[in-house]
Short mmCIF file of C-alpha atoms in Angstrom, two decimals:
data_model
loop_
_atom_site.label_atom_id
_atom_site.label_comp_id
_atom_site.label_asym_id
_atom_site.label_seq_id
_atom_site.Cartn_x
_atom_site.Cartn_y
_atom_site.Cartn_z
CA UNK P 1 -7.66 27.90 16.77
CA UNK P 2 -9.46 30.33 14.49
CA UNK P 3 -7.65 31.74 11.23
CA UNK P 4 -9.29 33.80 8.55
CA UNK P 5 -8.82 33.24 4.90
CA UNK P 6 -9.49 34.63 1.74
CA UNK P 7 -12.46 33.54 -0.69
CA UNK P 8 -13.41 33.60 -3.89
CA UNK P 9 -16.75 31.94 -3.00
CA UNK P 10 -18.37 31.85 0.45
CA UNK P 11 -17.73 28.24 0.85
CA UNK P 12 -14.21 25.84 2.35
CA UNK P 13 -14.00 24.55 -1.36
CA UNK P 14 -13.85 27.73 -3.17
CA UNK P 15 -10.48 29.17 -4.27
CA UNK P 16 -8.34 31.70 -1.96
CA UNK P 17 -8.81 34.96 -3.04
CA UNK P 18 -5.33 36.42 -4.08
CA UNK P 19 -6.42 39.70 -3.27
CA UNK P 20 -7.04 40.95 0.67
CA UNK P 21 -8.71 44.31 1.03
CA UNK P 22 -10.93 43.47 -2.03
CA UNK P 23 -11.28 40.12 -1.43
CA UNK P 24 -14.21 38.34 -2.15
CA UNK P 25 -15.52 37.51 0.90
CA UNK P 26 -13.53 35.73 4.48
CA UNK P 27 -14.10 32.32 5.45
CA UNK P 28 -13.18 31.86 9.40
CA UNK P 29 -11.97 28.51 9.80
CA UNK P 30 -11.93 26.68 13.25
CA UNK P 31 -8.43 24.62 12.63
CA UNK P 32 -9.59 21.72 14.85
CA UNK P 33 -13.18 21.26 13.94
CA UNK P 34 -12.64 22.57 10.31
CA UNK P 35 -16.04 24.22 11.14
CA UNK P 36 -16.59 27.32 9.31
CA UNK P 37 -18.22 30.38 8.51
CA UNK P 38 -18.64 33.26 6.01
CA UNK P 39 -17.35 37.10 7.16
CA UNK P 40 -18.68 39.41 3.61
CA UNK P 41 -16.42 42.08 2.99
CA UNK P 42 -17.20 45.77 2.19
CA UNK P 43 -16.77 45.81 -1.44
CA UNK P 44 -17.74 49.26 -1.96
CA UNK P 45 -14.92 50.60 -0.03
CA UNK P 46 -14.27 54.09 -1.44
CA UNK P 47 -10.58 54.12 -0.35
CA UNK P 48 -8.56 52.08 2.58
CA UNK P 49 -10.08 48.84 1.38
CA UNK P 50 -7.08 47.11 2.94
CA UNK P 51 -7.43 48.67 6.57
CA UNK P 52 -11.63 48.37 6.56
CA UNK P 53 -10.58 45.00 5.51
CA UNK P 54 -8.32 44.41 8.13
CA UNK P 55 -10.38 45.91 10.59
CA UNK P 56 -13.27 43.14 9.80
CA UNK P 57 -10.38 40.27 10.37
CA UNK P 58 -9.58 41.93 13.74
CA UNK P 59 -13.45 41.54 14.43
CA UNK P 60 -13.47 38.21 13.95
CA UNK P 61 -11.10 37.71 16.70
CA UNK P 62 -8.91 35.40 14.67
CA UNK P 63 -5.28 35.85 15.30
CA UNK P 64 -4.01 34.72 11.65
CA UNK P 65 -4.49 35.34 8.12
CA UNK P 66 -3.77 33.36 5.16
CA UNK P 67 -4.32 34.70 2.15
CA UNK P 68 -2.11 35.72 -1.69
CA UNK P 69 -1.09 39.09 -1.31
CA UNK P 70 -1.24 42.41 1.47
CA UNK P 71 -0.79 45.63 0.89
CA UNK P 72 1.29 48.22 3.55
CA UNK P 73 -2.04 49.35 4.98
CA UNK P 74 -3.51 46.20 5.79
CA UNK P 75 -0.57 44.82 6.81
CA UNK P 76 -0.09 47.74 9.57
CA UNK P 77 -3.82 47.47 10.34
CA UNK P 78 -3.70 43.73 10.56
CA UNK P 79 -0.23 43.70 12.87
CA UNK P 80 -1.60 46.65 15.15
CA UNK P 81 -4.52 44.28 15.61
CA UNK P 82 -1.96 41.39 16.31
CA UNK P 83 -2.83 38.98 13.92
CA UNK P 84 -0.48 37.01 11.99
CA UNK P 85 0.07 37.41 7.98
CA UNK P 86 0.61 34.85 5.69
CA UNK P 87 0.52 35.71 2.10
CA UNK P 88 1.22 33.24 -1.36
CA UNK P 89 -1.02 31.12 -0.69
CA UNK P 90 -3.06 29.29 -3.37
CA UNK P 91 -5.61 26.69 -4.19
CA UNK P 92 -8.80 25.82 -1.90
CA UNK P 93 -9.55 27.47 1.65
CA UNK P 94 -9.15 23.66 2.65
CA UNK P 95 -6.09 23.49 1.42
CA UNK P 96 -4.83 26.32 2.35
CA UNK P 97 -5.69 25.88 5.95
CA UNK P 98 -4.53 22.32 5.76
CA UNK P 99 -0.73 23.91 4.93
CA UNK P 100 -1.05 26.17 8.31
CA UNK P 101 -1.97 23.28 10.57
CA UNK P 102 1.21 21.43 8.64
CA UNK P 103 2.72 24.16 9.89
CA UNK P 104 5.71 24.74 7.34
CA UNK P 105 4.62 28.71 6.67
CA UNK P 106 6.31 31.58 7.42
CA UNK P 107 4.72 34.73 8.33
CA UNK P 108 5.56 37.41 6.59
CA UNK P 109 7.29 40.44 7.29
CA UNK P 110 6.77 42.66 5.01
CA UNK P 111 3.86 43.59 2.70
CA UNK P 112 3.85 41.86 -0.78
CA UNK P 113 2.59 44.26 -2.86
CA UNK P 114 1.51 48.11 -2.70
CA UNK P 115 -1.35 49.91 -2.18
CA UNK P 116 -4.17 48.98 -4.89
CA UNK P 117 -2.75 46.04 -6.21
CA UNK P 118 -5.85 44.18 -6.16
CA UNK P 119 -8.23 47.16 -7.85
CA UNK P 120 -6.82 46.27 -11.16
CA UNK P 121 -7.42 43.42 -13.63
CA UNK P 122 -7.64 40.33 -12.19
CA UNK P 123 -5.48 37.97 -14.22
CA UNK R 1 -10.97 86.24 -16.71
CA UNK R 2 -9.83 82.77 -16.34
CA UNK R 3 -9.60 80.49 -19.70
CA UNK R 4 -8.72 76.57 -18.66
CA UNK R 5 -6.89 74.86 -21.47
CA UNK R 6 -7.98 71.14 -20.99
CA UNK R 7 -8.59 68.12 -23.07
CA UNK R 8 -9.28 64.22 -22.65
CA UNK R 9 -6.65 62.53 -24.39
CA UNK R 10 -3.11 63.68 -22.85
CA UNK R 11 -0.71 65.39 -25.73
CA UNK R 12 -3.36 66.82 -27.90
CA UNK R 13 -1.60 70.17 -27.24
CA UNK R 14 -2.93 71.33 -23.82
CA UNK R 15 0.67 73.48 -23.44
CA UNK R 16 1.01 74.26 -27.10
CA UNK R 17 -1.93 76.46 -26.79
CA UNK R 18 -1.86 77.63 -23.32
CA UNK R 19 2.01 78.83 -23.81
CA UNK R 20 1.11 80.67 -26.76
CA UNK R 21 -2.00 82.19 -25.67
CA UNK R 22 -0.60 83.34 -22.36
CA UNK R 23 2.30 84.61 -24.67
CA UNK R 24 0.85 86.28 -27.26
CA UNK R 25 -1.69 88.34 -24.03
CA UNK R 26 1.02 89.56 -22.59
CA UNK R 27 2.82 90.73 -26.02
CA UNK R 28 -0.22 92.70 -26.99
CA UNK R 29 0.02 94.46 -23.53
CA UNK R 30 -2.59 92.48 -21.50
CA UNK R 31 -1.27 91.39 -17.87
CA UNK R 32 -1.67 87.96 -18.62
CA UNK R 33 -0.88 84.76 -16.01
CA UNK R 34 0.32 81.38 -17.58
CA UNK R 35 -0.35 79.14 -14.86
CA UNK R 36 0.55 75.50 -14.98
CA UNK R 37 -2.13 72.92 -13.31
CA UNK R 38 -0.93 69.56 -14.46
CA UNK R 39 1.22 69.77 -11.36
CA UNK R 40 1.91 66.19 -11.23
CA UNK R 41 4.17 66.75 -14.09
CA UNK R 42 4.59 70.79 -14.66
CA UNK R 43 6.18 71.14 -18.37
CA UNK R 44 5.21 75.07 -19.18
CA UNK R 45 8.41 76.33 -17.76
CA UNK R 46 9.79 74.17 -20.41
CA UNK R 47 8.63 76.67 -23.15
CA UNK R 48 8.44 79.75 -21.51
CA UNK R 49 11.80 79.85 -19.41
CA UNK R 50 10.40 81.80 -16.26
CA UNK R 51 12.65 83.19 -13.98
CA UNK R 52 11.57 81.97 -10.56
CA UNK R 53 11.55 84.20 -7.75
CA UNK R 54 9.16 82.65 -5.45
CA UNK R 55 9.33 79.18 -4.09
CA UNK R 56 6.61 77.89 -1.40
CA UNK R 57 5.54 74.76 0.38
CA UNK R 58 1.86 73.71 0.43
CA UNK R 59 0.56 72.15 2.96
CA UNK R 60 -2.83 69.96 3.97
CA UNK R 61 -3.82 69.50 7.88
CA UNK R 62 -4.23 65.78 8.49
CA UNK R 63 -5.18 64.31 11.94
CA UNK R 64 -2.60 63.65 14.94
CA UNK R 65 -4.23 61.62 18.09
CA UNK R 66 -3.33 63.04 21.50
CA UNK R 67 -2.25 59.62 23.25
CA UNK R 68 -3.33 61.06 26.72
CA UNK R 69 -6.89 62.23 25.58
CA UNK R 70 -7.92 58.93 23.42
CA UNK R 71 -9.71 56.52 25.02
CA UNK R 72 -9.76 54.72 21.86
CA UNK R 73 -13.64 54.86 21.59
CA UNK R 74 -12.97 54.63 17.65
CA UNK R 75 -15.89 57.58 16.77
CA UNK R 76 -13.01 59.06 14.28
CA UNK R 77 -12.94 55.76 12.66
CA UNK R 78 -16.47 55.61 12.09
CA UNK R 79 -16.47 58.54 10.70
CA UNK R 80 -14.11 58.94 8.05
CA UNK R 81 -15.13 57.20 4.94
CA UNK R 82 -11.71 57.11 3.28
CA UNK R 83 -10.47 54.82 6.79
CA UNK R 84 -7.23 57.45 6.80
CA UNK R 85 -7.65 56.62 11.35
CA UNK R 86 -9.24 53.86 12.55
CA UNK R 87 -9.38 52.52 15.81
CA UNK R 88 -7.70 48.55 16.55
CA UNK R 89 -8.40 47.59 20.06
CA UNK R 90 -8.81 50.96 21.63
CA UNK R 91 -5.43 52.08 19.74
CA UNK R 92 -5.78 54.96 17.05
CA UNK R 93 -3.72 54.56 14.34
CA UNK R 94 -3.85 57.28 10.76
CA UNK R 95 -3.29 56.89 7.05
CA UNK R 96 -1.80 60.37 6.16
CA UNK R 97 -2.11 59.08 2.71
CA UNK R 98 -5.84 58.07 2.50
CA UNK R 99 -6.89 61.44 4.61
CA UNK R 100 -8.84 64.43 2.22
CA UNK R 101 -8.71 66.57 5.06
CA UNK R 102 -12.25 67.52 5.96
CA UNK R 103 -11.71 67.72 9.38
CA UNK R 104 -14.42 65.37 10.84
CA UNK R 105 -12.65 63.06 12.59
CA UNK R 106 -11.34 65.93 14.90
CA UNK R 107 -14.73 67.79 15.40
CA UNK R 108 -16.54 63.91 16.06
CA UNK R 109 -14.01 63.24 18.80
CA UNK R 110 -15.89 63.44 22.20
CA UNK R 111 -12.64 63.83 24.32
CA UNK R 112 -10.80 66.70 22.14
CA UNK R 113 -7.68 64.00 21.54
CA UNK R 114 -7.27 65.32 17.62
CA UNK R 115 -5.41 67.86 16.47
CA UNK R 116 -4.48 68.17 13.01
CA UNK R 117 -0.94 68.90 11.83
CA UNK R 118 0.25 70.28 8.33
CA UNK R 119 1.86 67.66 6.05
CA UNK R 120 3.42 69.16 3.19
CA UNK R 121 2.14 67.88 -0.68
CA UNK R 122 3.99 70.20 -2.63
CA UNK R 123 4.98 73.44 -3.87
CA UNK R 124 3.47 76.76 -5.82
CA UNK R 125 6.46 78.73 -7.33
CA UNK R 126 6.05 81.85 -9.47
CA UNK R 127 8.00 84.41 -11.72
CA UNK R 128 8.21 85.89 -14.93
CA UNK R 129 8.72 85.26 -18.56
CA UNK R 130 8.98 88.30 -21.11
CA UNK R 131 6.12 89.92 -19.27
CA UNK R 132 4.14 87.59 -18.53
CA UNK R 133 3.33 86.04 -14.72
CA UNK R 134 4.14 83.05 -14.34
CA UNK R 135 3.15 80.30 -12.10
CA UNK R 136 3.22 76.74 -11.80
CA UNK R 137 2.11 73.91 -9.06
CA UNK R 138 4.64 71.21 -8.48
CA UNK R 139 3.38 68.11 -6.71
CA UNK R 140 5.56 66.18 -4.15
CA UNK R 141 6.48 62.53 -5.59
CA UNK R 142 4.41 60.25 -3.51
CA UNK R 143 1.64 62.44 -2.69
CA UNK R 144 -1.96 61.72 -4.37
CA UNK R 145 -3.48 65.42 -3.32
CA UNK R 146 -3.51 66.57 -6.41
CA UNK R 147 -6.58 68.54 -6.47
CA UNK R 148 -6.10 70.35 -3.40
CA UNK R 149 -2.39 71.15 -5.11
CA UNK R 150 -4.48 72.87 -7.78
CA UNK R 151 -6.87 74.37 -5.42
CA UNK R 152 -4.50 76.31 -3.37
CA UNK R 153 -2.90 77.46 -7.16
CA UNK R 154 -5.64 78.62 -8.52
CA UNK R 155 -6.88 80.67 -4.65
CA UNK R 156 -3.58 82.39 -4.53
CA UNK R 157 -3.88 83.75 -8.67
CA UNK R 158 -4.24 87.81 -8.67
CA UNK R 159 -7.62 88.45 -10.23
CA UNK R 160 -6.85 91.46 -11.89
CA UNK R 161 -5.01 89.66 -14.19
CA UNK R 162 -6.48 87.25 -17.25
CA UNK R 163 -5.29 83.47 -16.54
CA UNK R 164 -4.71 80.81 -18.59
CA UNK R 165 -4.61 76.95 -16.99
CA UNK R 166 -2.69 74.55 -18.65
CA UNK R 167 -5.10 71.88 -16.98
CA UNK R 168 -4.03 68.13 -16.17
CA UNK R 169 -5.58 65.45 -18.75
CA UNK R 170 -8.10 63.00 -18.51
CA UNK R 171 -12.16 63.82 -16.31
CA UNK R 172 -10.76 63.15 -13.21
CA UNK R 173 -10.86 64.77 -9.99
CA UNK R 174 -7.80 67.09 -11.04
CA UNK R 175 -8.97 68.30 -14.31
CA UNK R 176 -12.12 69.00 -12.40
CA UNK R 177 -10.39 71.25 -9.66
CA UNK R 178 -8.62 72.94 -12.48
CA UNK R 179 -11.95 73.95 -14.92
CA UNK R 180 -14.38 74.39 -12.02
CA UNK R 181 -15.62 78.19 -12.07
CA UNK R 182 -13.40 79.27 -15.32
CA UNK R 183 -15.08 81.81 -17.05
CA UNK R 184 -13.96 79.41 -20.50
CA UNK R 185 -12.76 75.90 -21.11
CA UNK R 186 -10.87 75.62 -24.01
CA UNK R 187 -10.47 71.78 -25.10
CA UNK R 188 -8.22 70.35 -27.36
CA UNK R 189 -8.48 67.69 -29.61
CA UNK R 190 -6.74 65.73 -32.57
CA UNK R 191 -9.60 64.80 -35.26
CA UNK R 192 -9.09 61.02 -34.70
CA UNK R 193 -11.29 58.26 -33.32
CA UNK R 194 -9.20 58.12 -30.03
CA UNK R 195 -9.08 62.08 -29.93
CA UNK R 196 -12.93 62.28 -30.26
CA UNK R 197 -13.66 59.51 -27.86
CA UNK R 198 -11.70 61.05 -25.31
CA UNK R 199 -13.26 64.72 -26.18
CA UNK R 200 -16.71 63.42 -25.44
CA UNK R 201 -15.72 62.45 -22.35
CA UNK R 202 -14.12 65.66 -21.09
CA UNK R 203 -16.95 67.81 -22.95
CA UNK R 204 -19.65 66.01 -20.78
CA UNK R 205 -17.61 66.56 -17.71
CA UNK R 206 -17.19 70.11 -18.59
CA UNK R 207 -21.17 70.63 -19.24
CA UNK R 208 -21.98 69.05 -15.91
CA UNK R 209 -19.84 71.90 -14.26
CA UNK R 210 -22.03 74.51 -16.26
CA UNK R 211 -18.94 75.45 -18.27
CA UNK R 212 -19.68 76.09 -21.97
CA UNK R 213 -16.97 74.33 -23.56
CA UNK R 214 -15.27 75.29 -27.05
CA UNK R 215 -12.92 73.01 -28.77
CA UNK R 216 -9.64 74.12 -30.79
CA UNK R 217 -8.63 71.02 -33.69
CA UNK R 218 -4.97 70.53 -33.09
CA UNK R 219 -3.20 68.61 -36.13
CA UNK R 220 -6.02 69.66 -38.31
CA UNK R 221 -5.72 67.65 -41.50
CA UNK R 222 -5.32 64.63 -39.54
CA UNK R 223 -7.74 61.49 -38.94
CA UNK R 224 -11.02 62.12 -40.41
CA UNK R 225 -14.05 64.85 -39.91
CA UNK R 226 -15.86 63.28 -37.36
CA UNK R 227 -14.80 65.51 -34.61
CA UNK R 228 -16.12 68.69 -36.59
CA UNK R 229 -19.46 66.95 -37.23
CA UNK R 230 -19.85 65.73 -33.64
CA UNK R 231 -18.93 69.22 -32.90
CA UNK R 232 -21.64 70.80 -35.15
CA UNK R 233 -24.42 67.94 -34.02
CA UNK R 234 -23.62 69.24 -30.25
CA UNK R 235 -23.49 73.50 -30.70
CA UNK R 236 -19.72 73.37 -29.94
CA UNK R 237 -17.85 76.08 -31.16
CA UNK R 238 -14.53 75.17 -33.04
CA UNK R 239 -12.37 78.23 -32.25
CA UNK R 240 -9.30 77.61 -34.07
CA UNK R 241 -7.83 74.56 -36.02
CA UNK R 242 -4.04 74.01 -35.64
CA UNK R 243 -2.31 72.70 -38.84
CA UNK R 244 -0.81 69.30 -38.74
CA UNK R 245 2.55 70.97 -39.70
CA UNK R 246 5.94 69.35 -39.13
CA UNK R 247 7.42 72.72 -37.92
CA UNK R 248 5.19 72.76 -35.25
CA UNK R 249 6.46 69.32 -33.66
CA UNK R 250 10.17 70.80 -34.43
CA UNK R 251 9.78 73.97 -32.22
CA UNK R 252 8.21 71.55 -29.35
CA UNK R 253 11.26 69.00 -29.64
CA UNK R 254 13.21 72.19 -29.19
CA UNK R 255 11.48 73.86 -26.59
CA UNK R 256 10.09 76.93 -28.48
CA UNK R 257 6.39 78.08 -28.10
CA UNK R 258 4.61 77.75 -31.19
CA UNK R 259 4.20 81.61 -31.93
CA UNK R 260 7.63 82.24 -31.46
CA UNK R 261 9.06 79.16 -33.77
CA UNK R 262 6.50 80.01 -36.51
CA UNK R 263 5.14 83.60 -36.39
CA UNK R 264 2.30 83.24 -38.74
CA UNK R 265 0.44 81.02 -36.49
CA UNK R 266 0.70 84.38 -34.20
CA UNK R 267 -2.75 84.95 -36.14
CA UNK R 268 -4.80 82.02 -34.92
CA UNK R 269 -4.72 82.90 -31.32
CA UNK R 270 -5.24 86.63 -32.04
CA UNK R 271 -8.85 85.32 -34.18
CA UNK R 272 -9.43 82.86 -30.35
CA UNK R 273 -8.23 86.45 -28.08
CA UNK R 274 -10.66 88.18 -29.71
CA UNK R 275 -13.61 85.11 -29.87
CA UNK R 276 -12.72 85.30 -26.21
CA UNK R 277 -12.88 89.06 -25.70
CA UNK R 278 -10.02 89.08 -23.78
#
């Protein structure tokens, strides 16, 4: 099955990006293969980085994300498109895929943060 | 005539000034209009006790999708820049927050499936105060459409009258809604490091509109003379410097405009009236 995470690098080793409409980039992950590619994100978004964002996920066809955090407009973007949210999660894209295929995450149910948490600082 | 009282730095004594000088125009017979454009948080009425008589809601059209029409071909969502509607597997769904209202998502539509419906952002309410009109913008909490707030403030002034803006702070999109098209731009500054950083930046903004700005020194005495020489170097007039005097920050604490707590600072905005020609 395909899921979609969030990068800091374009590569299965990099760190998840915490953030999701200003992520980095999207690695789409093939959960039985681990085969992979890269999905760049608009990083020039003016405004409604979360739902152009979301939008691109949709494209991908995948019907989960894993990522750290989602705003309310990606996460009613992402759930009109049907896929599946999982936020907190940390360390690699391998590792964080490797947790979903465990299968002891939750999706969530409500966003985690609100709108333009991840145009700030980055700590 | 329309004189914007703006600044960079917040608290520099935006309202000071523009309370007094709408004051002291009305006093010497001139239908003056204090109009408050920092509608995000409105403070003039604070100072100049209006009696309200008018109360109305503002409104912006943002888009509404006509289930029967769509065919979810997702055109709107191409469109729109800000993605306020976008289109997830043929299904239209909007972003009343993210939308600026321009309309293009209804006149791209090839099946006539958008209609736009008002959403209310706020309010304009207006009165009077010793003689002089007063009106003020208040913006809903939650709402980020500020500068259409100040738009639809400053479109529904009477222009036979001489207005004074108490303008947000900052260079942003709000300030600029508020100083666009003034006939003067009045910013004030503290003479400090921070105050002239901050003045630089809202001078430049203020030049790029083709507004002629002139700068009144609040807390003169203050910080050092940096501001005045930057002010020289760049042909900006100094109009009026403001003591850095302890009565002055008692008569704010207690909301009293400045020309009523101390008279003989009534002076200093008769010299910037008549700099003005107003």
């Amino acid at each position: 099955m395909r899921v979609v995470v969030t990068a800091q690098q374009p590569r299965l080793d990099s760190l998840v990006d915490a953030r999701f409409g200003r992520a980095a980039c999207f690695v789409v992950v093939d959960t039985d293969t681990m085969e992979h590619r890269v999905v760049e994100n608009n990083l020039i978004a003016p405004g409604g980085a979360g739902i152009g964002a979301g939008k691109t996920v949709i494209d991908t066809g995948a019907k989960v994300l894993l990522t750290g955090n989602c705003g309310p407009n990606a996460f009613r973007t992402l759930r009109a498109g049907g896929v599946e949210i999982y936020t907190g999660l940390t360390g690699t894209v391998r590792q964080a895929v490797e947790q979903y295929k465990v299968g002891r995450l939750t999706p969530a149910v409500d966003p985690s943060v609100q709108t333009h948490a991840g145009t700030g600082p980055q700590s | 005539m329309t004189i914007a009282v703006a600044s960079g730095k917040g608290g520099t004594g935006k309202t000071t000034v523009a309370t007094s000088l709408a004051a002291f125009l009305a006093r010497r017979g001139r239908r003056a209009q204090y109009v408050d454009c920092d509608v995000e948080e409105p403070n003039g009425h604070i100072f100049l006790k209006p009696d309200i008589t008018d109360s109305r809601p503002v409104t912006v059209p943002v888009p509404q999708v006509g289930t029967g029409k769509c065919d979810g071909c997702g055109r709107c969502g191409q469109f729109c820049r800000f993605n306020a509607i976008v289109a997830i597997n043929r299904t239209v769904i909007t972003f009343d927050q993210l939308c600026h209202s321009c309309g293009g998502c209804v006149r791209v539509c090839p099946h006539g499936a958008i209609r736009e419906r008002p959403v209310e952002i706020g309010r304009i309410e207006s009165g009077t105060a010793d003689g002089l009109q007063f009106t003020q913008g208040r913006l809903n909490i939650g709402s980020v459409r500020t500068p259409s707030l100040i738009r639809t403030l400053r479109h529904g002034l009477d222009p036979a009258l001489v207005a004074v803006l108490d303008a947000p702070p900052g260079t942003s999109c709000p300030v600029v809604a508020c100083v666009r098209d003034v006939d003067y731009v009045l910013l004030v500054t503290e003479p400090t490091p921070f105050g002239l950083h901050d003045l630089k930046l809202a001078a430049a903004m203020v030049q790029q509109l083709r507004r002629p700005p002139a700068v009144i020194v609040n807390r003169s005495g203050l910080g050092d003379q940096r501001t005045h020489a930057w002010c020289r170097e760049h042909s900006i007039e100094i109009l009026a410097e403001i003591p850095d005097d302890r009565r002055i920050a008692e008569a704010y604490s207690r909301d009293r405009i400045l020309i009523d707590a101390v008279p003989e600072y009534e002076a200093l905005f008769a010299r910037i009236a008549e700099r003005l020609s107003v």
